[in-house]
PDB file of C-alpha atoms in Angstrom:
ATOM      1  CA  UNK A   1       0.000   0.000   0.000  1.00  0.00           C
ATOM      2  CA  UNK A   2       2.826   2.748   0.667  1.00  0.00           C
ATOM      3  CA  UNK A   3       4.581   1.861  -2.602  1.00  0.00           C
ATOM      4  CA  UNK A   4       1.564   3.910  -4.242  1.00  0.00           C
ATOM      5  CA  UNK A   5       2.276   6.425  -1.821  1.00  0.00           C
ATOM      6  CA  UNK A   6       5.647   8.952  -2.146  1.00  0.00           C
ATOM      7  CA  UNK A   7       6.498  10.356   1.719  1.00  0.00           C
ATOM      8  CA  UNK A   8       7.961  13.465   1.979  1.00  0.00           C
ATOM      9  CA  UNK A   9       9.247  15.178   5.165  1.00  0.00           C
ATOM     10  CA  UNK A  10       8.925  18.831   5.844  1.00  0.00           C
ATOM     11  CA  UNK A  11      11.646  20.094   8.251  1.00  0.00           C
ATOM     12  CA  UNK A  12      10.698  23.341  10.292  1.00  0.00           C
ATOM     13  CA  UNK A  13      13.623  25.349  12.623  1.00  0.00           C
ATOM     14  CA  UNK A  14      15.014  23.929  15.192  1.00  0.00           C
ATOM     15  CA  UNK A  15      12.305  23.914  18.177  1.00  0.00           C
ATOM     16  CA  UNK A  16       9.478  23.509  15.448  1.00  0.00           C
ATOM     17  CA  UNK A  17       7.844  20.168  14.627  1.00  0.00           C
ATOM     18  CA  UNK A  18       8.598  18.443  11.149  1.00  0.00           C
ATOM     19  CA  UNK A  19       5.802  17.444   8.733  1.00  0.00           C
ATOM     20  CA  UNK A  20       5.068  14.289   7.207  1.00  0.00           C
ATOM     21  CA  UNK A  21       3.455  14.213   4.029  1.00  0.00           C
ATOM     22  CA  UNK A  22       2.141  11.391   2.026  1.00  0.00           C
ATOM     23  CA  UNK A  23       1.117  11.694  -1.330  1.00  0.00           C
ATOM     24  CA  UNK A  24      -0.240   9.638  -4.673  1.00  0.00           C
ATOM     25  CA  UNK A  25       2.306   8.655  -6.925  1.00  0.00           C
ATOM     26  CA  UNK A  26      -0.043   9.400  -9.601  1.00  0.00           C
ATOM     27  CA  UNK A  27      -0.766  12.789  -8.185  1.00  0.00           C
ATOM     28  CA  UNK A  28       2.745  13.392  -7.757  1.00  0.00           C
ATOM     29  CA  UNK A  29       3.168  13.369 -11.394  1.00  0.00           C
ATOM     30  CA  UNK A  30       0.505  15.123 -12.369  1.00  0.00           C
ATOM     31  CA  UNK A  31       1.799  18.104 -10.321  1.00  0.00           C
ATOM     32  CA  UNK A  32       5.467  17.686 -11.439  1.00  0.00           C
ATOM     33  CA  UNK A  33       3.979  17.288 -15.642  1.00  0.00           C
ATOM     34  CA  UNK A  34       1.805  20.642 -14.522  1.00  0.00           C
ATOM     35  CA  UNK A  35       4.626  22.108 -13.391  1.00  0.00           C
ATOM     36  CA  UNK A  36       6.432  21.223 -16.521  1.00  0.00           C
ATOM     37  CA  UNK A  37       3.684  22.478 -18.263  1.00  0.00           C
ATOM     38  CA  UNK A  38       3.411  25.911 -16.935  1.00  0.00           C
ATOM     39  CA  UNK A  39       7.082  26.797 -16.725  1.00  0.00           C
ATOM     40  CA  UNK A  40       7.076  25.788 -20.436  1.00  0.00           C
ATOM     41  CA  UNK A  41       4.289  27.919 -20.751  1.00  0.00           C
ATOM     42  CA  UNK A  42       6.201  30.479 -18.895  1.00  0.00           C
ATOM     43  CA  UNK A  43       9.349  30.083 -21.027  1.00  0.00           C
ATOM     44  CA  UNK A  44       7.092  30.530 -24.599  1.00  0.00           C
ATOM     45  CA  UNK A  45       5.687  33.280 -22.861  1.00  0.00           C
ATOM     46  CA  UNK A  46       8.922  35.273 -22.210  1.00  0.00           C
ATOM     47  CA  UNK A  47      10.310  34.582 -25.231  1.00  0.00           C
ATOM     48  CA  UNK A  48       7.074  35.415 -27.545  1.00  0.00           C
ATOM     49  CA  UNK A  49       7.165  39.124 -25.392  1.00  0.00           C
ATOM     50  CA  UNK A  50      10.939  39.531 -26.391  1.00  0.00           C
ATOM     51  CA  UNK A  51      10.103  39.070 -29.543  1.00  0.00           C
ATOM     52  CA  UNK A  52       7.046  41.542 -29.315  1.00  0.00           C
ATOM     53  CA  UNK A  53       9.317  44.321 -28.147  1.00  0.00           C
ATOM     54  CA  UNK A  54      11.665  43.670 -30.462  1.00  0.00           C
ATOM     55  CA  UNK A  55       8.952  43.840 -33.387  1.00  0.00           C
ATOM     56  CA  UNK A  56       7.864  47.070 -31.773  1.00  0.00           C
ATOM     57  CA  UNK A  57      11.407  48.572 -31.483  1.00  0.00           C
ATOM     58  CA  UNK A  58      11.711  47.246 -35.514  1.00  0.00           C
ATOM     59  CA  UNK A  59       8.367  49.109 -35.928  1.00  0.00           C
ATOM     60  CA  UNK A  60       9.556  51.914 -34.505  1.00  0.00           C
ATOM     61  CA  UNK A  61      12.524  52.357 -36.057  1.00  0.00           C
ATOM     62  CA  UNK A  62      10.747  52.228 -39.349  1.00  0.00           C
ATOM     63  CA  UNK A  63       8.269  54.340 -38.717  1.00  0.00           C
ATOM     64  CA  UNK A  64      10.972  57.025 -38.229  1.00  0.00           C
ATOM     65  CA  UNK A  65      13.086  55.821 -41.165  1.00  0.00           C
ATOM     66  CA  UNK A  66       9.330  56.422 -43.379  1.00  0.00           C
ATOM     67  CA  UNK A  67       8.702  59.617 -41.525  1.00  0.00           C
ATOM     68  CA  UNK A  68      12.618  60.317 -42.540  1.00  0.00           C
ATOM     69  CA  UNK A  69      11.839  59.199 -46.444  1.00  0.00           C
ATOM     70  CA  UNK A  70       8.888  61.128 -46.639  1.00  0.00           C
ATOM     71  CA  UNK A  71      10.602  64.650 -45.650  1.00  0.00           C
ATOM     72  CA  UNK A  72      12.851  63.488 -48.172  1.00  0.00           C
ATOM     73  CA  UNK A  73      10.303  62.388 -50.750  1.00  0.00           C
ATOM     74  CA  UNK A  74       8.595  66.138 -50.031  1.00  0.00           C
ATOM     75  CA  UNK A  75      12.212  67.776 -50.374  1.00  0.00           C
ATOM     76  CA  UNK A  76      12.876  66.207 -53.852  1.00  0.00           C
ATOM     77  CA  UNK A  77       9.106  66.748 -54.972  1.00  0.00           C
ATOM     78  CA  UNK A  78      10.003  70.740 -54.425  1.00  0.00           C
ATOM     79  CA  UNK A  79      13.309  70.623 -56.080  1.00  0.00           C
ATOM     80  CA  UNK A  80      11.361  68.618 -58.926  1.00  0.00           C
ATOM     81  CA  UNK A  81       8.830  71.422 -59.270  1.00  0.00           C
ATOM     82  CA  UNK A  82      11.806  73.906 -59.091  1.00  0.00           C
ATOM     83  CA  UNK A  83      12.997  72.337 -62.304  1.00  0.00           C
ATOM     84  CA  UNK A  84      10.516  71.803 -64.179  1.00  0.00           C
ATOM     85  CA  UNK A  85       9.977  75.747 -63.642  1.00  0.00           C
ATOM     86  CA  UNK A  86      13.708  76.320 -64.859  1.00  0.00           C
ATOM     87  CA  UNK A  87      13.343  73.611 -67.502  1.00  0.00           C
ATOM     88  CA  UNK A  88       9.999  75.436 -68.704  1.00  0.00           C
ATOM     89  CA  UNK A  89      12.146  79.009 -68.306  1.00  0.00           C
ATOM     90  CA  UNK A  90      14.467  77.063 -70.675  1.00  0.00           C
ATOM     91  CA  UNK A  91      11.405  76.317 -73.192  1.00  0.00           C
ATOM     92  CA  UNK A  92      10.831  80.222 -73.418  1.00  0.00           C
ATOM     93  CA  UNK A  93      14.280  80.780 -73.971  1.00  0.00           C
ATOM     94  CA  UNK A  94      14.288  78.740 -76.658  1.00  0.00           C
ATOM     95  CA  UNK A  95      11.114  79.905 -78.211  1.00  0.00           C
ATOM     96  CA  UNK A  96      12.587  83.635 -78.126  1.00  0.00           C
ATOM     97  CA  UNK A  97      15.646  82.543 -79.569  1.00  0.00           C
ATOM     98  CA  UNK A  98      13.934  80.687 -82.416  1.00  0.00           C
ATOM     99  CA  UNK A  99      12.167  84.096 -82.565  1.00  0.00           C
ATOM    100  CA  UNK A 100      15.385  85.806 -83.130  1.00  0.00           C
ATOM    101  CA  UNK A 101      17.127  84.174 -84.967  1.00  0.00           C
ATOM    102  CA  UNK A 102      13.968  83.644 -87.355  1.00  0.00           C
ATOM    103  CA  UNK A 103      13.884  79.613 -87.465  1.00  0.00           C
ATOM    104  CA  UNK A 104      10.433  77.539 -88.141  1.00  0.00           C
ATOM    105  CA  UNK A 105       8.251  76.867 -85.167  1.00  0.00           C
ATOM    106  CA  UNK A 106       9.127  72.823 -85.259  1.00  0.00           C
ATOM    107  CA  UNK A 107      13.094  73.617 -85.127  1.00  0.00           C
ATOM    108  CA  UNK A 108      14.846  73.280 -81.532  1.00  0.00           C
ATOM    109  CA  UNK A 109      17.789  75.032 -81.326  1.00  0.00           C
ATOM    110  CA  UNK A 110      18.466  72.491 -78.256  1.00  0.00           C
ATOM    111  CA  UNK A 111      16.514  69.362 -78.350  1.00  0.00           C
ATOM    112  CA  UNK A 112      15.342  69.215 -74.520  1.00  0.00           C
ATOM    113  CA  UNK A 113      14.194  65.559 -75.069  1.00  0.00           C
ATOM    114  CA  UNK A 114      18.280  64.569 -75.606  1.00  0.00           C
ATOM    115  CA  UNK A 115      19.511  65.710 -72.055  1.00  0.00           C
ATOM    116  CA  UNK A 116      20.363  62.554 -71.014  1.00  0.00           C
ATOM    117  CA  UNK A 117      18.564  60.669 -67.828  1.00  0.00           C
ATOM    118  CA  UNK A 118      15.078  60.816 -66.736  1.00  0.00           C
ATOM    119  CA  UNK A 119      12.872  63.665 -67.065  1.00  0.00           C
ATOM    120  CA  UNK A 120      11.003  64.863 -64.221  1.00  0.00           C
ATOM    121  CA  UNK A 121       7.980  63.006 -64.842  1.00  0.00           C
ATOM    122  CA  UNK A 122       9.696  59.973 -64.790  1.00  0.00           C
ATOM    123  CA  UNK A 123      11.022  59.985 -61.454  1.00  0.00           C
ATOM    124  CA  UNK A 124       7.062  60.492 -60.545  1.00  0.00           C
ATOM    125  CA  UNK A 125       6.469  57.742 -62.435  1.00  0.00           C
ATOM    126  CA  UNK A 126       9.357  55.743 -60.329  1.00  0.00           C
ATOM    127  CA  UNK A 127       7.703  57.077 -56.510  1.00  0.00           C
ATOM    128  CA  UNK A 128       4.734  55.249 -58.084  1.00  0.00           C
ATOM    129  CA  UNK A 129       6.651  51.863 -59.079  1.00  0.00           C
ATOM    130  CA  UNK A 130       9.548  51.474 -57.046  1.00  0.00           C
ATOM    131  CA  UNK A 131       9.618  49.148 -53.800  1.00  0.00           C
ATOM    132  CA  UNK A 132      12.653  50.177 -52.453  1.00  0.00           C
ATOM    133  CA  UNK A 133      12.365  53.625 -50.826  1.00  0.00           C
ATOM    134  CA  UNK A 134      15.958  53.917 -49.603  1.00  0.00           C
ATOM    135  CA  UNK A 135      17.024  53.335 -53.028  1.00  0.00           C
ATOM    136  CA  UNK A 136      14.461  55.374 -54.867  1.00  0.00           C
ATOM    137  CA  UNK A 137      15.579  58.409 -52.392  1.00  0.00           C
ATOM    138  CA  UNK A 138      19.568  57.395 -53.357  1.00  0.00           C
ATOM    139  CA  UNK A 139      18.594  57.870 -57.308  1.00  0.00           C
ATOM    140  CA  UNK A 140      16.725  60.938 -56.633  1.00  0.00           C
ATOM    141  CA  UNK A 141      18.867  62.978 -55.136  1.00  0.00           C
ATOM    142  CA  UNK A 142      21.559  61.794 -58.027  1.00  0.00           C
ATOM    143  CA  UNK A 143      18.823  62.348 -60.464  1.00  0.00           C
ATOM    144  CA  UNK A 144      18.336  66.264 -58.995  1.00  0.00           C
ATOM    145  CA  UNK A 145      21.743  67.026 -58.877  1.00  0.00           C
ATOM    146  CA  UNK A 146      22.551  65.799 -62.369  1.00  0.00           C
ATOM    147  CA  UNK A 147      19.547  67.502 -63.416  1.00  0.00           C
ATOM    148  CA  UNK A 148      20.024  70.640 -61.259  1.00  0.00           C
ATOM    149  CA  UNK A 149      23.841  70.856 -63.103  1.00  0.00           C
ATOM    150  CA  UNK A 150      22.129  70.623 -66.731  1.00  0.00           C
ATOM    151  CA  UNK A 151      19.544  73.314 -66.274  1.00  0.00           C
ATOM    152  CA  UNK A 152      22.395  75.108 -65.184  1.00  0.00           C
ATOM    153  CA  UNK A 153      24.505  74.805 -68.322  1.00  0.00           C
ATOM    154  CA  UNK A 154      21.989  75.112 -70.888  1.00  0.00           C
ATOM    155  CA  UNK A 155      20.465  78.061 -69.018  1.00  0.00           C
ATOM    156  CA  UNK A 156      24.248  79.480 -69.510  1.00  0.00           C
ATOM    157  CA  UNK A 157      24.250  78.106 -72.729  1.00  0.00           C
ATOM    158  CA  UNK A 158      20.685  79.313 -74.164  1.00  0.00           C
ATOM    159  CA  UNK A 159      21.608  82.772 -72.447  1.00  0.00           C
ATOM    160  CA  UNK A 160      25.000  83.310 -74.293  1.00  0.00           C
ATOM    161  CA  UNK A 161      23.241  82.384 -77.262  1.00  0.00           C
ATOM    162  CA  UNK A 162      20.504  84.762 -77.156  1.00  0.00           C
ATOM    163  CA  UNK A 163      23.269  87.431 -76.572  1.00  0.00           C
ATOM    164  CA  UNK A 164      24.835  86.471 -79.149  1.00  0.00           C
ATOM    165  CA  UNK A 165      21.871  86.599 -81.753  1.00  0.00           C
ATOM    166  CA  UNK A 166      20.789  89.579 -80.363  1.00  0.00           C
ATOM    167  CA  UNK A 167      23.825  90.916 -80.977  1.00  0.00           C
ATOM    168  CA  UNK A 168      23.819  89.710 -84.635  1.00  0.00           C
ATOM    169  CA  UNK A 169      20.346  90.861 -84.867  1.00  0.00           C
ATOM    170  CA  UNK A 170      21.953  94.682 -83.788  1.00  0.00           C
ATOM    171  CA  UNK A 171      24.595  94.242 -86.264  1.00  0.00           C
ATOM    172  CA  UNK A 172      21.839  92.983 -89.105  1.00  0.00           C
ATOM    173  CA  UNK A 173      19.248  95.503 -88.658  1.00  0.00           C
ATOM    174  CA  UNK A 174      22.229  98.400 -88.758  1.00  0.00           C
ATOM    175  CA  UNK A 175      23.897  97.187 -91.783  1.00  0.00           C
ATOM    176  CA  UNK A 176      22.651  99.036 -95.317  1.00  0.00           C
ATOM    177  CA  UNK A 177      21.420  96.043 -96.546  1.00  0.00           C
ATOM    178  CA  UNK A 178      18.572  97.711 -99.309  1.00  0.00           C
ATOM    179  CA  UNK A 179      18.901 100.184-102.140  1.00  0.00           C
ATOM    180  CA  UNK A 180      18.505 103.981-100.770  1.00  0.00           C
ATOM    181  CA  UNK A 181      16.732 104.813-104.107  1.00  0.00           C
ATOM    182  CA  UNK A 182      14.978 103.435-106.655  1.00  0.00           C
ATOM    183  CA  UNK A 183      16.901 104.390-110.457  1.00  0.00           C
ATOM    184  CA  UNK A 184      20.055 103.244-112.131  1.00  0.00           C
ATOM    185  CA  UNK A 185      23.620 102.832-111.321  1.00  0.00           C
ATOM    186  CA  UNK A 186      25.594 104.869-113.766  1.00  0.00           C
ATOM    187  CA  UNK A 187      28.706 105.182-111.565  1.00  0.00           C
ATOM    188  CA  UNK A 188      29.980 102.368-109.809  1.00  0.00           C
ATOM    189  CA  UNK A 189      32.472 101.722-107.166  1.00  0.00           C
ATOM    190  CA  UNK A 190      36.700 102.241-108.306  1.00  0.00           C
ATOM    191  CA  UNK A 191      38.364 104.168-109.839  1.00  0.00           C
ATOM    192  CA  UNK A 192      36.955 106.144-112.940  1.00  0.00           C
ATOM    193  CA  UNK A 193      37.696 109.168-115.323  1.00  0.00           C
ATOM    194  CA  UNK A 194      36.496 112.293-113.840  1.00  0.00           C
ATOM    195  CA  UNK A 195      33.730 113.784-115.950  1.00  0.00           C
ATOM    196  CA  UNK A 196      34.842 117.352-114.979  1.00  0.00           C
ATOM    197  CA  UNK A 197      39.022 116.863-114.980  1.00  0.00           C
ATOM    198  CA  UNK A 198      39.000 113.887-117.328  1.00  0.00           C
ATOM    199  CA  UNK A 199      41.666 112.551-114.680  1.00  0.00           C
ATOM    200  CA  UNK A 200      41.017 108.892-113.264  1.00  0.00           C
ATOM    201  CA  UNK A 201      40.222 109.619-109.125  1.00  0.00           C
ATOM    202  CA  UNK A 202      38.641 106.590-106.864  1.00  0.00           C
ATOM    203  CA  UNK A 203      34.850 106.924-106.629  1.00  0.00           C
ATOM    204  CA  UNK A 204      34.307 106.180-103.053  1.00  0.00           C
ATOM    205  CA  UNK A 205      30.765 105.000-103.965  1.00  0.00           C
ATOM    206  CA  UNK A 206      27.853 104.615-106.773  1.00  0.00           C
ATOM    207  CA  UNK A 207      25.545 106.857-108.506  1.00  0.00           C
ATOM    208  CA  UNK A 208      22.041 105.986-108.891  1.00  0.00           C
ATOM    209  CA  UNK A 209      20.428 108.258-111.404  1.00  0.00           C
ATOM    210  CA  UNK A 210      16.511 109.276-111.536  1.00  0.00           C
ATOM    211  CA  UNK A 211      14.102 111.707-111.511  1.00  0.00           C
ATOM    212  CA  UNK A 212      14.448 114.935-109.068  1.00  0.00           C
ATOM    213  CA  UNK A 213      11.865 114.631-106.141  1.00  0.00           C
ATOM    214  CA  UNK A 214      12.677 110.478-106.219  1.00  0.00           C
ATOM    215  CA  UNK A 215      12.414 109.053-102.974  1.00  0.00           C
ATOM    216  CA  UNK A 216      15.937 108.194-100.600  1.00  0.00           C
ATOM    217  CA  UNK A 217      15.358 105.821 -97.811  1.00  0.00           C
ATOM    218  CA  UNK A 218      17.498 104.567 -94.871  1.00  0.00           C
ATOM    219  CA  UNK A 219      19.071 101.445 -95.832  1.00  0.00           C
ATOM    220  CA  UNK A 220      19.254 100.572 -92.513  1.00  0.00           C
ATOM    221  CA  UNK A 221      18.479 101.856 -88.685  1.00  0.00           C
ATOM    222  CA  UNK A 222      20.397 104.557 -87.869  1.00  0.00           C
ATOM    223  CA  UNK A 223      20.935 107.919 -86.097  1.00  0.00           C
ATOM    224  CA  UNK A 224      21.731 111.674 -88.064  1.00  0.00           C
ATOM    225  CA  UNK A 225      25.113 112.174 -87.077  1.00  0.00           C
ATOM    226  CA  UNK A 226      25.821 115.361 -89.847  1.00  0.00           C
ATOM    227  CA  UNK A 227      24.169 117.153 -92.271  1.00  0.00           C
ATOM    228  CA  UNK A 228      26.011 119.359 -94.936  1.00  0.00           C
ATOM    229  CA  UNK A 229      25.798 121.598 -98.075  1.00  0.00           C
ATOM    230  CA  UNK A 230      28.824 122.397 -99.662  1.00  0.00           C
ATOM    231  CA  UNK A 231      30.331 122.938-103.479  1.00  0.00           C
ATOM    232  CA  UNK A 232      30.888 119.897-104.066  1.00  0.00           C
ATOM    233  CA  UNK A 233      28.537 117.420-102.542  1.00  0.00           C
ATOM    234  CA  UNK A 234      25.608 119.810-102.356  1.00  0.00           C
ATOM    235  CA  UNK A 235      23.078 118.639 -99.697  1.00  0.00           C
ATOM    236  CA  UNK A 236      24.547 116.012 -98.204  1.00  0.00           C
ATOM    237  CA  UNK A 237      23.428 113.711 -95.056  1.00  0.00           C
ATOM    238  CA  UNK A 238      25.395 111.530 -92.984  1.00  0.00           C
ATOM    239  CA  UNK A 239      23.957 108.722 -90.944  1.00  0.00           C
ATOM    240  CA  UNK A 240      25.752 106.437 -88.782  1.00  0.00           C
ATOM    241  CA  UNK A 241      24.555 102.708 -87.863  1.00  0.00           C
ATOM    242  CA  UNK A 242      26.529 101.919 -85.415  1.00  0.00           C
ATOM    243  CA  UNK A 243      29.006  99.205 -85.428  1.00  0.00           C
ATOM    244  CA  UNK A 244      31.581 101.689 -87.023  1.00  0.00           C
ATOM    245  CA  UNK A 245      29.040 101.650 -90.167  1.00  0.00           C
ATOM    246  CA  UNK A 246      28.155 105.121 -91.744  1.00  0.00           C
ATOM    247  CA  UNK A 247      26.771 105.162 -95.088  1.00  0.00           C
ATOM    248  CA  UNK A 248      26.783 109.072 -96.680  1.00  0.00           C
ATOM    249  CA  UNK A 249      23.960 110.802 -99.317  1.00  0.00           C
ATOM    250  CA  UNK A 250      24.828 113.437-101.769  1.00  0.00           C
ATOM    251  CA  UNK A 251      23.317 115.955-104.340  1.00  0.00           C
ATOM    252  CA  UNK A 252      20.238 115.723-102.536  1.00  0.00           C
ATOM    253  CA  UNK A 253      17.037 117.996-102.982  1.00  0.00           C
ATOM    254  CA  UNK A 254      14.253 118.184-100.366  1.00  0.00           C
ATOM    255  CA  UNK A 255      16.162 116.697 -96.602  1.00  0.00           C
ATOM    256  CA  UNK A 256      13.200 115.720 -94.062  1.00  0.00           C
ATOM    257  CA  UNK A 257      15.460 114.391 -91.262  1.00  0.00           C
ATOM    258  CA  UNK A 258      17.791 116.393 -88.888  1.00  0.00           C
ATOM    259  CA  UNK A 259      21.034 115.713 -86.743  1.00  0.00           C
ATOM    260  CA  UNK A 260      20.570 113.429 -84.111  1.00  0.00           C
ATOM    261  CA  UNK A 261      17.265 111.977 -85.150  1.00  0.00           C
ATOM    262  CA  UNK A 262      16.754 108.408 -85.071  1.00  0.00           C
ATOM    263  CA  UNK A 263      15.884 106.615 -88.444  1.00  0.00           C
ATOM    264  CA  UNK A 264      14.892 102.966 -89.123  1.00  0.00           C
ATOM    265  CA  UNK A 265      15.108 101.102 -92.692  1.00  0.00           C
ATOM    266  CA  UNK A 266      13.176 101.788 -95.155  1.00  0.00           C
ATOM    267  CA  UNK A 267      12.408 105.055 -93.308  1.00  0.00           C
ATOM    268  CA  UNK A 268      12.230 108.213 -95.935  1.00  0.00           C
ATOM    269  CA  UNK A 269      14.909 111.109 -95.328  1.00  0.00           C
ATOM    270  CA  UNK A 270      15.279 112.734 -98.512  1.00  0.00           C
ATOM    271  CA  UNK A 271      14.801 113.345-102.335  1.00  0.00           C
ATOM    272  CA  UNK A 272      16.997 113.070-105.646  1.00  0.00           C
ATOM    273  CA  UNK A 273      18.054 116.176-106.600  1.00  0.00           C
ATOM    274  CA  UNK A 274      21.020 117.994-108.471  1.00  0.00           C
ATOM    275  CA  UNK A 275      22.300 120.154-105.803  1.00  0.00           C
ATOM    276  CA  UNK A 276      26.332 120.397-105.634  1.00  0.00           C
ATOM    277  CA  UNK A 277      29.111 119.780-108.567  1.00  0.00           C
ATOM    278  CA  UNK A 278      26.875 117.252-111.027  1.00  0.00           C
ATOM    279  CA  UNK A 279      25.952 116.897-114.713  1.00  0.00           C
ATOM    280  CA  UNK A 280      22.406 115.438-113.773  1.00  0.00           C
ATOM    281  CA  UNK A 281      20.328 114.821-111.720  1.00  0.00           C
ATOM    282  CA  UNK A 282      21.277 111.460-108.869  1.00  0.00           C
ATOM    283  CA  UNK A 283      21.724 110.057-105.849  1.00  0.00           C
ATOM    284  CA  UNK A 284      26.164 109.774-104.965  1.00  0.00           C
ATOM    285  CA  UNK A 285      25.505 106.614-102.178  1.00  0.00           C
ATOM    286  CA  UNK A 286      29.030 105.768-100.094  1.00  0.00           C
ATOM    287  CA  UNK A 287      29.240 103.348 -97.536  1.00  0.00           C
ATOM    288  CA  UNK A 288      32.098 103.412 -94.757  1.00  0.00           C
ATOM    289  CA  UNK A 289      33.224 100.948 -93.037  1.00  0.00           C
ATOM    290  CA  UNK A 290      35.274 102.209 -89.586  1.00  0.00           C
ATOM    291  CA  UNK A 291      35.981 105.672 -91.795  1.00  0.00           C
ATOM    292  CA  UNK A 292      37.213 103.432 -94.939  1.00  0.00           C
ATOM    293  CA  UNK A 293      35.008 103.642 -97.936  1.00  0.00           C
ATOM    294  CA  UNK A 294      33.313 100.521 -99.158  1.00  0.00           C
ATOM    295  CA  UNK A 295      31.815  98.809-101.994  1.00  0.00           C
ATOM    296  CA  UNK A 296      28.073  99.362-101.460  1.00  0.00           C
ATOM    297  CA  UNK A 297      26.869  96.805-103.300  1.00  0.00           C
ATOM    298  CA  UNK A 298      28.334  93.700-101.316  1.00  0.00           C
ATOM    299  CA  UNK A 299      25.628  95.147 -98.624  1.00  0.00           C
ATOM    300  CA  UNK A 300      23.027  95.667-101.064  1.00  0.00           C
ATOM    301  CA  UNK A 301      20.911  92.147-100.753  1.00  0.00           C
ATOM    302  CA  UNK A 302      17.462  93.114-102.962  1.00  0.00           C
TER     303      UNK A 302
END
């Protein structure tokens, strides 16, 4: 009967009474697999919460790394917007170039679709596609910068360019580039006999014969700088362009413009006549070229 029974003995200090306790062997066991069973329980327990604070740290720490990528995300959405703005500054710079310079609507003087990398709207496209946020921010900001540095140049570029074609546009626009009268050349540019000495003398420009009271124009935009009547030359006007371009008028009639009046091409400033030393009626038309007399007709283009 007591081998079904395990006896255990329960000491107490020294003036206290032990115990004496007998117990099932079968209920022993149970106890000792319920103990088993609950410091198992225990164990899963405490390591299922370490792993549930370590989840939550993880959690936390991205959470702030997302917060982190969004700022980012924002920052590189403005810089985006910033150059799509410079980009479409770049657009108009083109467009008044092509303006300028007089090329078709279709022409680029810089194709913007050739710059090399992705254009703005693709990196939106690539916040949309790509998983990997730490990467997408790493290509971004390479993206920007390499963008950022293109604008830059062609901005410089487009902007010396301009310059430049406004320039030539100045230098165009100045230059006597149309017939100041309407008539025939009977005198060109060289040397020739003189009709009144019969000696040969350098004819320092052309005569265009007509009709007295035959329009003279402005070859090109100009100012007045003189206006003369002597002996020789008669009525005489002097404009200067610019550029170290004057062009000079002589034997004129009727003069409607006056010193330091502004003239464009085409503009009227006088009339044929036969003032000064002439046998007829014509316009004497010099061009000078930094004070050195020119051939006008490799200026002349209708």
């Amino acid at each position: 009967m007591d081998k079904e029974y395990i006896n255990i003995l329960i000491f107490g200090h020294k003036n206290s009474p032990s115990r004496h306790l007998k117990i099932k062997k079968k209920t022993f066991k149970i106890i000792l697999y319920f103990s088993g069973f609950l410091l198992l329980c225990l164990t899963f327990f405490i390591c299922d919460y370490i792993q549930v604070k370590k989840k939550a740290y993880e959690v936390a720490r991205l959470r702030q790394e997302t917060e982190t990528q969004k700022s980012q995300l924002h920052f590189f959405s403005s810089k985006i917007e910033d150059l799509e703005k410079q980009i479409s500054k770049l657009k108009e710079f083109d467009k008044r170039i092509r303006i300028i310079a007089n090329l078709e609507k279709g022409q680029e003087v810089f194709p913007f679709m050739g710059m090399g990398g992705p254009y703005p709207s693709d990196i939106r496209d690539k916040l949309r596609l790509e998983k990997d946020e730490k990467g997408l921010v790493q290509q971004m900001r390479v993206d920007i910068e390499r963008l950022e540095s293109e604008a830059s140049t062609r901005e410089e570029s487009l902007s010396e360019l301009e310059r430049l074609l406004q320039t030539k546009k100045e230098i165009l626009t100045h230059t006597p580039s149309i017939w100041p009268a309407h008539g025939w050349v009977t005198s060109g540019f060289g040397f020739r006999t003189n009709p009144f000495t019969g000696l040969t003398q350098m004819h320092e420009g052309i005569d265009i014969s007509n009709q007295i009271g035959t329009p003279v124009v402005a070859p090109a935009n100009g100012v007045v700088s003189d206006i003369q009547n002597d002996f020789v030359h008669g009525k005489l006007i002097v404009l200067s362009h610019g550029f170290g371009m004057t062009t000079r008028y002589s034997h004129l009639g009727k003069i409607f413009v006056r010193v330091g009046q502004k003239v464009k091409r085409g503009e009227k400033i006088a009339e044929i006549g036969m003032s000064g030393k002439t046998t007829g009626p014509h316009l004497h038309y010099e061009v000078r070229l930094n004070g050195i007399p020119v051939n006008p007709m490799r200026y002349i283009l209708n």
